[in-house]
Every structure is written in C-alpha cells, then in structure tokens.
C-alpha cells in the first residue's frame, strides 16, 4: 500500500476511513453515525455503537487463543515472573471486577489506581473497563500533594494501591503517602483496596481499607459480564502537566480509543496476534495505558509488564527478556537507551535477539547518536514516534505496517493517518512553508483515540488547547516544529512551560508552587535545561526571605537540600530539581512576567534573546553569577 494515498483517504473521507477501521474491534451494537462534529471542537466517534475495552483486550481472545500468553509480569525487584494466559487474565480481571462491584463501584464512578508495575495494576485497569468505571492511574513516583490534587479532581469512589513499590532492591512505601494524600484532599474515597506485597508494613484504616488477597479469595469463581458502553462514555482520566500548576485530567472515550489502538497496533506496530510486545514504560504514563495494557492485548499479543531498572541485575536484563519471550516489537524511550549506551555492549550481545523486528522510541526527542548506536547494535529499524498524553497514539511516525518508507535521522516522521497536522507561524497564524519553524497544530476533528475533553471542564479544554490562534480553532500541541520538503517533521521543543525530564512531562509551575511552600523562599523560577542523559533537567532559581541562611556555602547547600526534600515529599522525586541556585532577583518583564526562556538560554550558554521588555538587565548577570558559584 502507498502511505500517501492511505493518509489522504483518512483526511478526505474520514468517515469512510474510520468506518473500515472500526471493524478491527468487536461491537455489541454497531454505531449509527461514524462522526458527530456538530459541536466543535468536541468530536464524537462511532455514535450509538456499544463496545467494551476489556472485552476487546481479553474476552475476545479467550475464544480463539485462551491458553496463549496475555500478560507477562516480570519484576527484577522481587525476582518474580508470572505469565497469565488470556483465560487466566480474564479470571483475574473478573475477580477484581467483582471486588469493585462489592465495594460499591458502579458505571461512571472513578477509581484511582496508585500502583507499582505489578499485574494487579493491569487487572484493576481492565476491571474498571469491564464494569464501566473510569480509571485514573497516578504514576507511583508521585507523592502526596500530586496525588491529593488528583483525588480532589476525580473524586474517586475507590482507590486501589499497594504497600510499596521497589527500586533498586529497596522498598518504596506507598501507603503512608496515600494516607497523607487522602488527609490533604477534600474528596475522601469510601474504600481503599490494598495489595499487600509484603514489602512494607501497612496500617489499615478500619472501615475504609480492605485487603486485595482476602477479597480475591471471596470472589475466586466470580463471573462478571462485560458492561457494554456507548462509544463516547469515558473510559479513563490521565492527568498531565501544562502551563498552570493544576494538572489537567485528559479524558478518553471507549470506542474511538479501542479503534485507534487497534489500527495503530496494525499500521504502526505491525502487530501479530500470538507474538510478544514489550513496552518498558510505566502504567502511570500514557504509553503504559496505550501500549502496555490496552494496545497489545486488543491486538491479541502478549504484553510484558516490567518492574525494575534497565541495568539491574545488569544491563542485559531487557535483552534477556527479549530472548526468553521472543519479543517481536519493543517500545522504549531515548533516555533509557542513553543509559544503556553507557554500559559495555557485551551485555546486549550476549543474547539472541533474532525475534526482534523493530524498536519504537517516544516521549522525548531522539538524538542521532543514540538512534544510530542502537540501530547498529540491534540491526533492526528504530522507529521514533511523536505524540502526547492528549492524543493517546502517534501523531508523527513512519507507519511501516502501511508502507516501508525510510525513516530520517532526527525526525519522528510524517503525519499519521487521521491527523491534519500543520505548522503555524506564532505571530501571524499563517501556515509555514517547508523548513520554516512554527507551532505544530492539528485541525479538528481530532481522530479517534484522542482526548474528549478535560475531565469536568469543557471550557478548559477549549481555552487551553483550541484558543492559541485568534479567530482560528486549531488544536495546539504546544510544540515547535519544522517540516522538510518531503513532509518529514522535526520537533524543536515546547512553546509553553512544560519540561521533559527523561521522557517524563513536568510543569515548571507545579515545581515552582511546591518550592514556594518552603518557609524561606519568597520567589522562584524553574526552567528546563538541556542534559546529555535525561534530555532536560529542572533547575530552580530562588529568592530567599532570610539571606542569613545562604551567607555560607554550607548554608546554601543545606537550603538546597531542604528545598529538594520539599519537592520530593510533595510531588515526588521525579520532579526534584537537579540544582537550586539562590539569586537576589529574577529576570522579569516590566509587567512582571518571568523571563523563563532567557533564564533557560543563559543556563544553556545561549544568547538570552530579545530583552527589550526586561525590568532590570542586572538580573541576568545575577543568574550567570549564581551558576558560576
Ligand atoms: P507526554 O504527554 O508526557 O507524552 O509528553 C508529550 C510531549 O513529549 C510532546 O508534546 C513533546 O514535547 C514530547 N515528545 C513526545 N514524543 C516525542 C518525540 N518522539 N520527539 C520529540 N518530542 C517528543
């Protein structure tokens, strides 16, 4: 097939295109209308159709390949490894669904899942999908305040959690963070379901906390029929960072998402039922939702869920998994590959990787050195793909399942089917020509699988994403991009205050708010600064209230550690700034707006740019001096 024609068909006749794609999944009742775009920018896909994500991911395959592997849970932290066939996965999901029903969870209720990378996390997600509850998975690396804001927004009827995660052989207790978060929040969940892994002691709150294993035993033989949902009912909420300190709940539907995943598994990931997929992400991120849990299972593939570091017990661990489970398609992030590149290559060369057909990388820019190195080591195509929590599946890539077009170094590829991608000039809003830098936008309607709205806040959806250009309703990705004459895009960084640390998306505002809560901080600016390993790291510049504390080097170090501790406790170590510098003032415009881009430029040794609006040019020199100290 020719990709250009395939793409054009998706743009010219989207309803025909997606009607065909909808046949990739099972429907209980077919849709009556492919697309309802009567209220832009809200798109409704497969209106009137009834389906279920859990049915398509699990039950559907029980009929034809029930004994084949579905979920392979591997933990090098606890040295456990267990394969669940589709039949076994179905039983576990039904048990979990029965527990949820018994705890009073109903259709449309929210269930917050705060879990390490263990099989029960996937059971809980699929159980929600089965009974029509809306899951909100919160990354296990987030701490109490991050968790509390998500509890307040989603108001979950139930929270599913565990005693602890584990990192590098050390238990990371979850329960006290969870208790602290519930304490901080206004919306208290009625029940908390806890998986006890025996890693950390847990004090159960009477009447609220219940034990997973005990209830699982009660519901061992439970049969819970699938609840057929209208295609546009919500399947999940996944919070992500933006310009403001308050994370946005990206809400997704049921039918559109299932179809988008089924087609992306086919065209982007060349899925074959019965083969094995290995995405090294975490269920707390969108890659974990789309390509650890739902995508591979919807395609009838076995999916590997891995808890552990890429270098423990040694740097060969992922490759030993590829060999053992004959992984055909692997999905990771550039940072992980950069980590592996620092290790002796023998670890990789020890294993038989002949099953592997391609490695997909996403989440952050893929640099040429990393791409070329891993391509050389593996001898398979390295396929960059660019997308966001908001879209749920790739916006830019090379769809090898449609046509084996060449990839281009430094570019994630071309616009994917269904996405009307454009680059607009930031000031004029005019479309950019080849090799002209602009804001990467998508014309509505967004294709199936993309966010429906911001949970509970339609206004915010429109104001945040669709209002960047006056008089023109387009979806903004908040990324800068450029396109070459052949239609290949290159991503040049964010237009907003979002930073990307090792593929993790963080809002600088959130980090600033957390740092500001330290008693001796009066003002702070956080910027993302280029880092060889992690892509970017957060660097903070703070103004203190009482200067005595920073009069000595020891005092400065102590305060820096205290501030990092505040961020660790409130948001989690993922958000911890790599450095905190102290300055007498921050560069601002005369109207008081922080000049973050200038601060960032100075940190990266670049020209700070247009400074005509700066209040006090000395502030930039102070940033430079702070960096030198
Ligand atoms: P998230 O929503 O956490 O997946 O983060 C999405 C953001 O990560 C995008 O808006 C980009 O800034 C960045 N990103 C994701 N994938 C890529 C990629 N393949 N190349 C460059 N940047 C990427």
XYZ file of C-alpha atoms and ligand atoms in Angstrom:
652
model
C 0.000 0.000 0.000
C 1.106 3.556 -0.597
C 1.167 5.617 2.604
C 0.484 8.940 0.888
C -2.766 7.573 -0.555
C -3.678 5.883 2.696
C -3.118 9.145 4.577
C -5.039 11.206 2.048
C -8.033 8.880 2.260
C -8.086 9.364 6.062
C -8.162 13.141 5.572
C -10.509 13.411 2.573
C -13.053 10.808 3.643
C -12.525 10.334 7.383
C -15.908 8.734 7.936
C -15.306 6.014 5.366
C -11.769 5.545 6.575
C -12.704 5.108 10.227
C -15.801 3.047 9.421
C -13.436 0.494 7.910
C -11.057 0.703 10.887
C -13.932 0.150 13.315
C -14.241 -3.404 12.001
C -10.913 -4.221 13.690
C -12.705 -4.456 17.033
C -15.798 -6.213 18.360
C -19.005 -4.241 18.834
C -22.041 -5.369 20.779
C -24.195 -2.926 18.845
C -22.865 -1.186 15.712
C -22.661 2.603 15.560
C -25.308 4.661 13.796
C -23.011 7.571 12.944
C -19.230 7.429 12.429
C -18.572 11.027 13.452
C -20.620 13.711 15.137
C -18.770 17.018 14.878
C -21.788 19.240 15.380
C -20.210 20.894 18.421
C -16.596 21.580 17.512
C -14.010 21.040 18.862
C -15.774 18.148 20.651
C -15.664 15.130 18.373
C -17.807 12.059 18.981
C -16.743 8.893 17.226
C -18.889 5.840 16.471
C -22.019 7.350 17.975
C -24.569 4.817 19.177
C -22.101 1.935 18.986
C -21.667 -0.214 22.073
C -18.427 -1.864 22.918
C -16.034 -2.531 25.787
C -12.255 -2.185 26.088
C -11.912 -5.196 28.389
C -13.940 -7.377 26.063
C -11.699 -6.424 23.145
C -8.497 -6.805 25.149
C -9.348 -10.039 26.935
C -12.618 -11.917 26.342
C -12.417 -11.664 22.602
C -9.130 -13.571 22.588
C -10.238 -16.190 25.103
C -12.405 -17.668 22.388
C -9.568 -18.252 19.940
C -6.329 -18.284 21.941
C -7.336 -18.579 25.588
C -4.283 -20.618 26.523
C -1.799 -18.262 24.915
C 0.169 -15.745 26.977
C -1.562 -12.409 27.531
C 0.222 -10.672 30.392
C 3.779 -11.430 31.435
C 4.597 -9.728 34.727
C 8.325 -9.631 35.421
C 9.898 -7.995 38.450
C 13.637 -7.935 38.921
C 12.915 -6.098 42.163
C 11.167 -9.046 43.803
C 12.588 -11.705 41.470
C 9.182 -12.849 40.357
C 7.936 -13.735 36.925
C 4.444 -14.861 36.031
C 2.659 -15.417 32.768
C -1.129 -15.081 32.620
C -2.861 -16.640 29.644
C -5.880 -14.828 28.209
C -8.118 -17.232 30.166
C -6.222 -16.603 33.390
C -6.199 -12.882 32.798
C -9.949 -12.975 32.295
C -10.426 -14.789 35.614
C -8.216 -12.309 37.469
C -9.992 -9.352 35.911
C -13.382 -10.820 36.799
C -12.251 -11.328 40.400
C -11.063 -7.752 40.584
C -14.264 -6.504 38.918
C -16.339 -8.471 41.430
C -14.376 -6.900 44.290
C -15.000 -3.436 42.868
C -18.716 -4.096 42.454
C -18.915 -5.448 46.010
C -17.202 -2.282 47.226
C -19.953 -0.248 45.602
C -18.192 0.917 42.447
C -20.637 1.498 39.603
C -20.645 2.567 35.973
C -19.190 6.059 35.571
C -17.618 6.053 39.057
C -13.941 6.937 39.217
C -11.339 4.527 40.536
C -7.903 5.931 41.284
C -5.093 3.435 40.746
C -1.821 4.270 42.516
C 0.265 1.187 41.950
C 3.708 -0.110 41.155
C 4.259 -2.141 37.976
C 2.559 -5.294 39.172
C -0.035 -7.453 37.441
C -2.785 -6.308 39.832
C -2.467 -2.801 38.389
C -3.396 -4.126 34.952
C -6.185 -6.264 36.470
C -7.589 -3.141 38.124
C -7.497 -1.100 34.915
C -9.166 -3.860 32.915
C -11.694 -4.483 35.701
C -12.715 -0.816 35.576
C -13.064 -1.036 31.806
C -15.152 -4.184 32.234
C -17.728 -2.635 34.556
C -17.701 0.840 33.025
C -15.877 2.548 35.886
C -13.459 5.321 34.896
C -9.891 4.697 35.972
C -7.415 7.371 36.849
C -3.944 5.880 37.126
C -1.490 8.041 39.039
C 2.221 7.393 38.482
C 3.695 5.594 41.503
C 6.590 8.062 41.609
C 4.264 10.944 42.513
C 3.988 11.960 46.149
C 1.216 13.139 48.471
C 0.383 16.591 47.081
C 0.344 15.407 43.451
C -1.881 12.549 44.489
C -4.163 14.777 46.577
C -4.846 17.181 43.703
C -5.819 14.226 41.512
C -8.087 12.791 44.233
C -9.798 16.162 44.594
C -10.354 16.496 40.868
C -11.532 12.953 40.098
C -13.373 12.296 43.387
C -12.810 8.540 43.224
C -15.221 6.130 44.884
C -12.328 3.707 45.318
C -8.542 3.881 45.410
C -6.523 0.803 44.510
C -2.979 0.787 45.832
C -0.268 -1.387 47.360
C 2.022 -1.434 50.343
C 5.044 -0.471 48.296
C 6.881 -0.181 45.048
C 10.520 -1.125 44.813
C 13.538 0.491 43.223
C 16.986 -0.978 43.033
C 16.028 -3.605 45.598
C 14.758 -1.030 48.084
C 11.079 -0.896 49.059
C 9.417 2.453 48.368
C 6.444 2.505 50.748
C 3.245 3.881 49.194
C 0.726 3.567 51.977
C 1.795 6.499 54.156
C 1.903 8.748 51.079
C -1.559 7.610 50.172
C -2.847 8.237 53.705
C -1.248 11.692 53.677
C -2.805 12.447 50.286
C -6.275 11.401 51.453
C -5.768 13.536 54.556
C -4.872 16.526 52.365
C -7.758 16.043 49.955
C -11.344 17.187 50.323
C -12.852 14.262 48.439
C -12.363 11.201 50.642
C -12.771 7.836 48.894
C -15.153 5.454 50.632
C -12.835 2.483 50.163
C -9.159 1.762 49.631
C -8.218 -1.626 48.182
C -4.662 -2.638 49.029
C -2.376 -5.229 47.523
C -0.016 -6.419 50.239
C 3.247 -7.445 48.598
C 4.918 -7.951 51.949
C 7.436 -5.227 51.182
C 6.478 -2.625 53.787
C 4.259 -2.597 56.863
C 0.796 -1.098 56.354
C -1.575 0.218 58.976
C -5.106 -0.381 57.708
C -7.763 2.229 58.417
C -10.784 0.402 59.828
C -13.912 0.634 57.697
C -12.013 2.110 54.756
C -9.049 -0.094 53.871
C -9.563 -3.614 52.556
C -7.126 -6.337 51.585
C -6.962 -7.493 47.963
C -5.938 -11.104 48.627
C -8.727 -11.628 51.173
C -11.390 -10.300 48.825
C -9.916 -12.122 45.839
C -10.389 -15.385 47.746
C -14.043 -14.477 48.350
C -14.591 -13.823 44.637
C -12.430 -16.622 43.256
C -15.152 -18.003 40.983
C -16.777 -14.712 40.130
C -18.203 -14.236 36.679
C -18.752 -10.599 35.862
C -20.314 -9.963 32.489
C -18.971 -7.084 30.417
C -20.938 -3.837 30.641
C -21.463 -2.637 27.074
C -20.765 1.069 26.911
C -21.767 3.679 24.404
C -18.673 4.537 22.389
C -18.483 8.046 23.859
C -18.730 7.167 27.520
C -15.498 7.921 29.379
C -13.000 5.105 29.803
C -10.310 6.874 31.754
C -8.720 10.053 33.022
C -4.970 10.567 32.917
C -3.553 13.722 34.451
C -0.860 15.639 32.681
C 1.047 18.847 33.252
C 0.600 22.127 31.464
C 1.317 25.788 31.956
C -0.654 26.200 35.166
C 0.124 24.457 38.438
C -3.102 22.436 38.257
C -2.738 19.189 36.268
C -5.333 18.547 33.580
C -7.370 15.371 33.515
C -7.160 14.116 29.947
C -10.408 12.210 29.395
C -10.730 9.492 26.795
C -13.683 7.606 25.324
C -14.246 3.891 24.817
C -14.961 3.131 21.142
C -12.700 5.683 19.481
C -9.805 4.690 21.718
C -10.268 0.978 21.049
C -10.361 1.570 17.290
C -7.356 3.923 17.338
C -5.330 1.394 19.304
C -6.365 -1.492 17.077
C -5.351 0.417 13.960
C -2.128 1.829 15.404
C -1.165 -1.682 16.537
C -1.697 -2.816 12.962
C -0.163 0.043 10.972
C 2.423 1.468 13.373
C 3.448 -1.576 15.359
C 2.803 -4.308 12.770
C 1.145 -6.406 15.476
C 0.532 -10.117 15.055
C -1.700 -11.991 17.482
C 0.278 -14.560 19.437
C 3.535 -12.552 19.342
C 5.030 -10.626 22.261
C 5.173 -6.860 22.776
C 7.464 -5.220 25.336
C 6.960 -1.580 26.274
C 9.343 -0.506 29.012
C 7.254 2.450 30.204
C 5.082 2.630 33.322
C 1.306 2.300 33.569
C 1.301 5.779 35.147
C 2.058 7.317 31.738
C 0.094 7.283 28.525
C 2.465 4.791 26.864
C 1.605 2.387 29.668
C -2.114 2.798 29.028
C -1.936 2.513 25.255
C 0.970 0.154 24.705
C 1.450 -1.902 27.847
C -2.138 -2.623 28.763
C -4.705 -1.952 26.056
C -2.990 -1.861 22.643
C -1.072 -5.149 22.624
C -3.960 -7.074 24.223
C -6.501 -5.627 21.785
C -4.180 -6.930 19.056
C -4.074 -10.375 20.698
C -0.411 -10.023 21.626
C 1.221 -10.936 24.906
C 2.358 -7.830 26.756
C 5.304 -7.640 29.107
C 4.947 -5.608 32.256
C 8.367 -4.988 33.763
C 9.139 -3.719 37.252
C 12.781 -2.801 37.683
C 15.664 -0.804 36.324
C 17.136 -1.326 32.848
C 20.545 -2.009 34.422
C 19.640 -4.391 37.279
C 20.784 -7.063 37.880
C 22.846 -5.922 34.888
C 22.463 -4.028 31.633
C 21.464 -7.216 29.820
C 18.136 -7.612 31.601
C 15.850 -6.224 28.873
C 17.655 -8.196 26.198
C 17.404 -11.386 28.222
C 13.628 -10.750 28.333
C 13.575 -10.224 24.563
C 15.360 -13.546 24.094
C 13.313 -15.523 26.601
C 9.882 -14.317 25.463
C 10.766 -13.889 21.784
C 9.711 -10.259 21.825
C 8.993 -9.040 18.307
C 8.204 -5.380 18.975
C 9.793 -3.305 21.692
C 8.883 0.223 22.802
C 11.108 2.405 24.973
C 12.353 5.957 25.473
C 15.568 7.625 24.303
C 16.783 8.238 27.879
C 16.705 4.516 28.641
C 18.750 3.814 25.528
C 21.254 6.522 26.510
C 21.578 4.839 29.906
C 22.275 1.509 28.196
C 24.804 3.076 25.830
C 26.971 3.877 28.837
C 27.208 0.172 29.641
C 29.545 -2.295 27.963
C 27.817 -3.595 24.784
C 28.624 -7.210 25.716
C 25.513 -7.240 27.891
C 23.366 -6.833 24.835
C 25.429 -9.010 22.557
C 25.115 -11.997 24.873
C 21.507 -12.615 23.889
C 19.767 -13.967 20.856
C 17.703 -11.015 19.696
C 16.687 -12.523 16.365
C 12.970 -12.371 17.261
C 13.053 -8.564 17.422
C 11.680 -6.793 14.353
C 11.736 -3.133 15.428
C 12.380 -0.812 18.338
C 9.990 2.096 18.822
C 11.111 5.141 20.786
C 8.982 8.030 22.019
C 8.377 10.568 24.736
C 11.241 12.960 24.039
C 13.480 13.952 21.149
C 15.607 11.118 19.800
C 19.135 12.325 19.145
C 21.058 10.975 16.184
C 23.902 9.456 18.220
C 21.531 7.363 20.310
C 19.468 6.356 17.311
C 22.480 5.279 15.266
C 24.104 3.443 18.134
C 21.070 1.327 18.994
C 20.306 0.672 15.325
C 23.853 -0.636 14.922
C 23.594 -2.851 17.985
C 20.190 -4.333 17.213
C 20.251 -4.345 13.437
C 16.520 -3.565 13.289
C 14.678 -0.377 12.318
C 14.493 2.257 15.070
C 11.136 3.971 14.793
C 10.722 7.306 16.505
C 7.139 8.334 17.206
C 5.878 11.659 18.432
C 2.641 12.058 20.367
C 1.196 13.218 23.667
C -0.921 12.101 26.593
C -3.684 14.081 24.908
C -3.624 12.121 21.647
C -3.164 8.595 23.013
C -1.371 7.310 19.907
C 1.266 8.591 17.456
C 0.781 11.894 15.613
C 4.057 11.617 13.696
C 5.928 8.449 12.815
C 6.584 6.028 9.984
C 3.752 3.534 9.600
C 5.759 0.514 8.469
C 2.591 -1.563 8.520
C 1.245 0.540 5.663
C 4.382 1.167 3.641
C 8.023 0.552 4.403
C 9.126 4.148 3.961
C 12.569 5.168 5.170
C 12.993 6.940 8.479
C 15.012 10.147 8.588
C 17.531 10.867 11.365
C 16.318 13.453 13.846
C 12.730 13.275 12.591
C 9.914 11.260 14.170
C 8.466 11.019 10.666
C 5.419 12.196 8.771
C 1.847 12.999 9.830
C -0.054 9.857 10.773
C -3.409 8.934 9.219
C -6.293 10.872 10.701
C -4.166 13.805 11.869
C -4.405 17.050 9.896
C -1.038 18.322 11.085
C 0.062 21.859 10.279
C 2.724 24.315 11.345
C 1.550 27.855 12.024
C 3.621 30.979 12.364
C 3.461 32.040 16.024
C 2.741 35.715 15.344
C 0.740 35.727 12.102
C -1.024 32.366 12.383
C -0.174 31.769 8.714
C 0.798 28.294 7.580
C 4.552 27.772 7.417
C 6.319 26.663 4.279
C 8.974 23.958 4.096
C 11.811 24.450 6.586
C 10.006 27.279 8.405
C 9.639 26.971 12.163
C 6.122 27.091 13.561
C 3.757 25.800 16.224
C 2.639 22.254 15.493
C -1.153 22.195 15.416
C -3.880 19.793 14.322
C -7.065 20.807 12.537
C -10.226 19.426 14.088
C -11.793 16.997 14.395
C -9.081 15.108 16.218
C -9.095 11.469 15.086
C -10.475 8.640 17.241
C -8.487 7.881 20.403
C -7.614 11.488 21.217
C -8.828 13.251 24.346
C -12.533 14.038 24.502
C -12.200 16.906 26.946
C -10.544 17.963 30.182
C -12.317 15.941 32.858
C -15.127 18.005 34.322
C -14.064 21.138 32.488
C -15.096 21.508 28.823
C -14.241 25.208 28.988
C -10.655 24.441 29.950
C -10.371 22.007 27.046
C -11.375 24.719 24.591
C -9.403 27.508 26.268
C -6.223 25.523 26.733
C -5.931 23.590 23.522
C -8.037 25.326 20.894
C -7.521 29.025 21.529
C -3.853 29.656 20.733
C -4.588 31.423 17.451
C -7.210 34.163 17.459
C -10.042 33.558 15.038
C -8.861 30.067 14.176
C -9.880 26.958 16.065
C -6.963 24.522 15.860
C -5.605 22.080 18.429
C -2.198 23.194 19.690
C 0.361 20.591 20.673
C 2.481 23.342 22.307
C 5.478 22.020 20.425
C 7.634 23.890 17.945
C 8.284 22.052 14.749
C 9.622 22.323 11.253
C 8.819 20.229 8.170
C 11.147 19.483 5.307
C 10.156 19.472 1.647
C 9.277 15.756 1.826
C 6.817 16.100 4.707
C 9.128 14.861 7.484
C 8.692 16.815 10.704
C 11.327 17.761 13.269
C 10.305 18.664 16.844
C 12.111 21.653 18.318
C 10.845 21.784 21.913
C 7.820 23.094 23.790
C 6.264 26.511 23.330
C 4.962 26.515 26.925
C 6.479 25.972 30.374
C 6.370 22.208 30.197
C 9.676 20.396 30.511
C 10.608 16.850 29.643
C 12.902 15.014 32.055
C 13.841 11.530 30.884
C 10.587 11.371 28.930
C 8.556 12.458 31.974
C 6.451 15.510 31.367
C 6.573 18.054 34.176
C 5.083 21.501 34.596
C 7.555 24.095 35.828
C 4.637 25.911 37.537
C 3.906 22.870 39.679
C 7.525 22.644 40.782
C 7.609 26.389 41.478
C 4.471 26.168 43.610
C 5.982 23.345 45.603
C 9.291 25.181 46.181
C 7.417 28.345 47.164
C 5.890 26.482 50.073
C 9.313 26.388 51.757
C 9.280 28.918 54.590
C 12.438 30.676 53.410
C 11.543 31.039 49.733
C 9.869 34.220 48.581
C 10.040 33.691 44.830
C 11.275 31.055 42.436
C 11.688 30.310 38.750
C 12.110 26.784 37.412
C 13.386 26.125 33.913
C 14.258 23.029 31.890
C 17.909 22.859 30.949
C 19.499 20.575 28.388
C 21.040 17.423 29.842
C 23.081 14.826 27.982
C 21.441 11.846 29.631
C 17.902 12.893 30.556
C 17.238 15.291 27.676
C 16.345 18.014 30.167
C 16.599 18.584 33.911
C 14.777 21.103 36.086
C 16.905 23.917 37.515
C 15.492 26.309 40.118
C 16.473 29.904 40.908
C 15.105 31.069 44.232
C 14.967 34.324 46.134
C 15.147 33.730 49.877
C 13.346 35.666 52.588
C 16.162 35.481 55.124
C 19.539 35.886 53.468
C 21.491 34.776 56.573
C 20.760 31.175 55.669
C 22.674 31.454 52.408
C 25.593 33.505 53.688
C 27.870 30.457 53.668
C 28.425 27.602 51.234
C 27.204 25.121 53.889
C 24.068 27.195 54.434
C 23.347 27.268 50.709
C 23.853 23.528 50.398
C 21.623 22.837 53.378
C 18.835 25.020 51.992
C 19.187 23.437 48.559
C 18.764 20.001 50.162
C 15.753 21.180 52.180
C 14.091 22.539 49.054
C 14.723 19.319 47.162
C 13.211 17.475 50.117
C 10.062 19.599 49.908
C 9.637 18.713 46.230
C 10.311 15.030 46.955
C 7.654 14.960 49.649
C 5.040 16.964 47.811
C 5.419 15.967 44.165
C 7.825 13.045 44.151
C 11.474 12.581 43.263
C 10.700 12.730 39.509
C 10.030 16.447 39.894
C 13.077 17.217 42.061
C 15.212 19.981 40.523
C 18.766 18.930 39.728
C 20.055 22.188 41.268
C 18.644 25.077 43.272
C 20.539 28.368 42.928
C 19.935 31.468 45.025
C 19.655 34.896 43.423
C 18.756 38.377 44.705
C 16.173 38.913 41.937
C 14.690 37.128 38.928
C 14.637 38.367 35.336
C 11.154 39.692 34.625
C 9.445 41.941 32.138
C 8.259 45.341 33.291
C 4.776 43.857 33.602
C 6.137 41.229 35.995
C 6.230 38.178 33.712
C 9.112 35.783 34.401
C 11.568 35.578 31.506
C 11.956 31.798 31.706
C 13.225 31.415 28.157
C 16.042 33.904 28.836
C 16.984 32.114 32.060
C 16.986 28.822 30.197
C 19.154 30.276 27.416
C 21.733 31.514 29.930
C 21.829 28.106 31.606
C 22.477 26.513 28.228
C 25.131 29.087 27.318
C 22.989 30.622 24.585
C 22.054 34.198 23.795
C 19.134 35.237 26.080
C 17.188 36.662 23.123
C 15.023 39.766 22.937
C 15.403 41.725 26.181
C 13.659 44.977 25.297
C 10.949 44.345 27.887
C 13.253 43.392 30.746
C 12.777 45.268 34.011
C 16.387 45.088 35.236
C 19.137 43.711 32.977
C 21.323 43.157 36.064
C 19.063 40.213 36.952
C 20.510 38.219 34.055
C 24.030 38.834 35.277
C 22.895 37.587 38.690
C 21.717 34.318 37.110
C 25.122 33.951 35.444
C 26.934 34.646 38.706
C 24.785 32.154 40.584
C 25.649 29.464 38.029
C 29.350 30.211 38.466
C 29.146 29.822 42.244
P 3.567 13.230 27.204
O 2.221 13.830 27.168
O 4.084 13.013 28.568
O 3.669 12.013 26.336
O 4.570 14.308 26.581
C 4.331 14.792 25.293
C 5.435 15.706 24.889
O 6.680 14.994 24.860
C 5.267 16.258 23.500
O 4.423 17.391 23.477
C 6.694 16.558 23.108
O 7.122 17.774 23.664
C 7.468 15.422 23.756
N 7.643 14.279 22.838
C 6.968 13.129 22.841
N 7.430 12.281 21.892
C 8.423 12.931 21.251
C 9.288 12.584 20.158
N 9.224 11.403 19.555
N 10.172 13.530 19.751
C 10.253 14.726 20.361
N 9.470 15.102 21.396
C 8.557 14.209 21.844
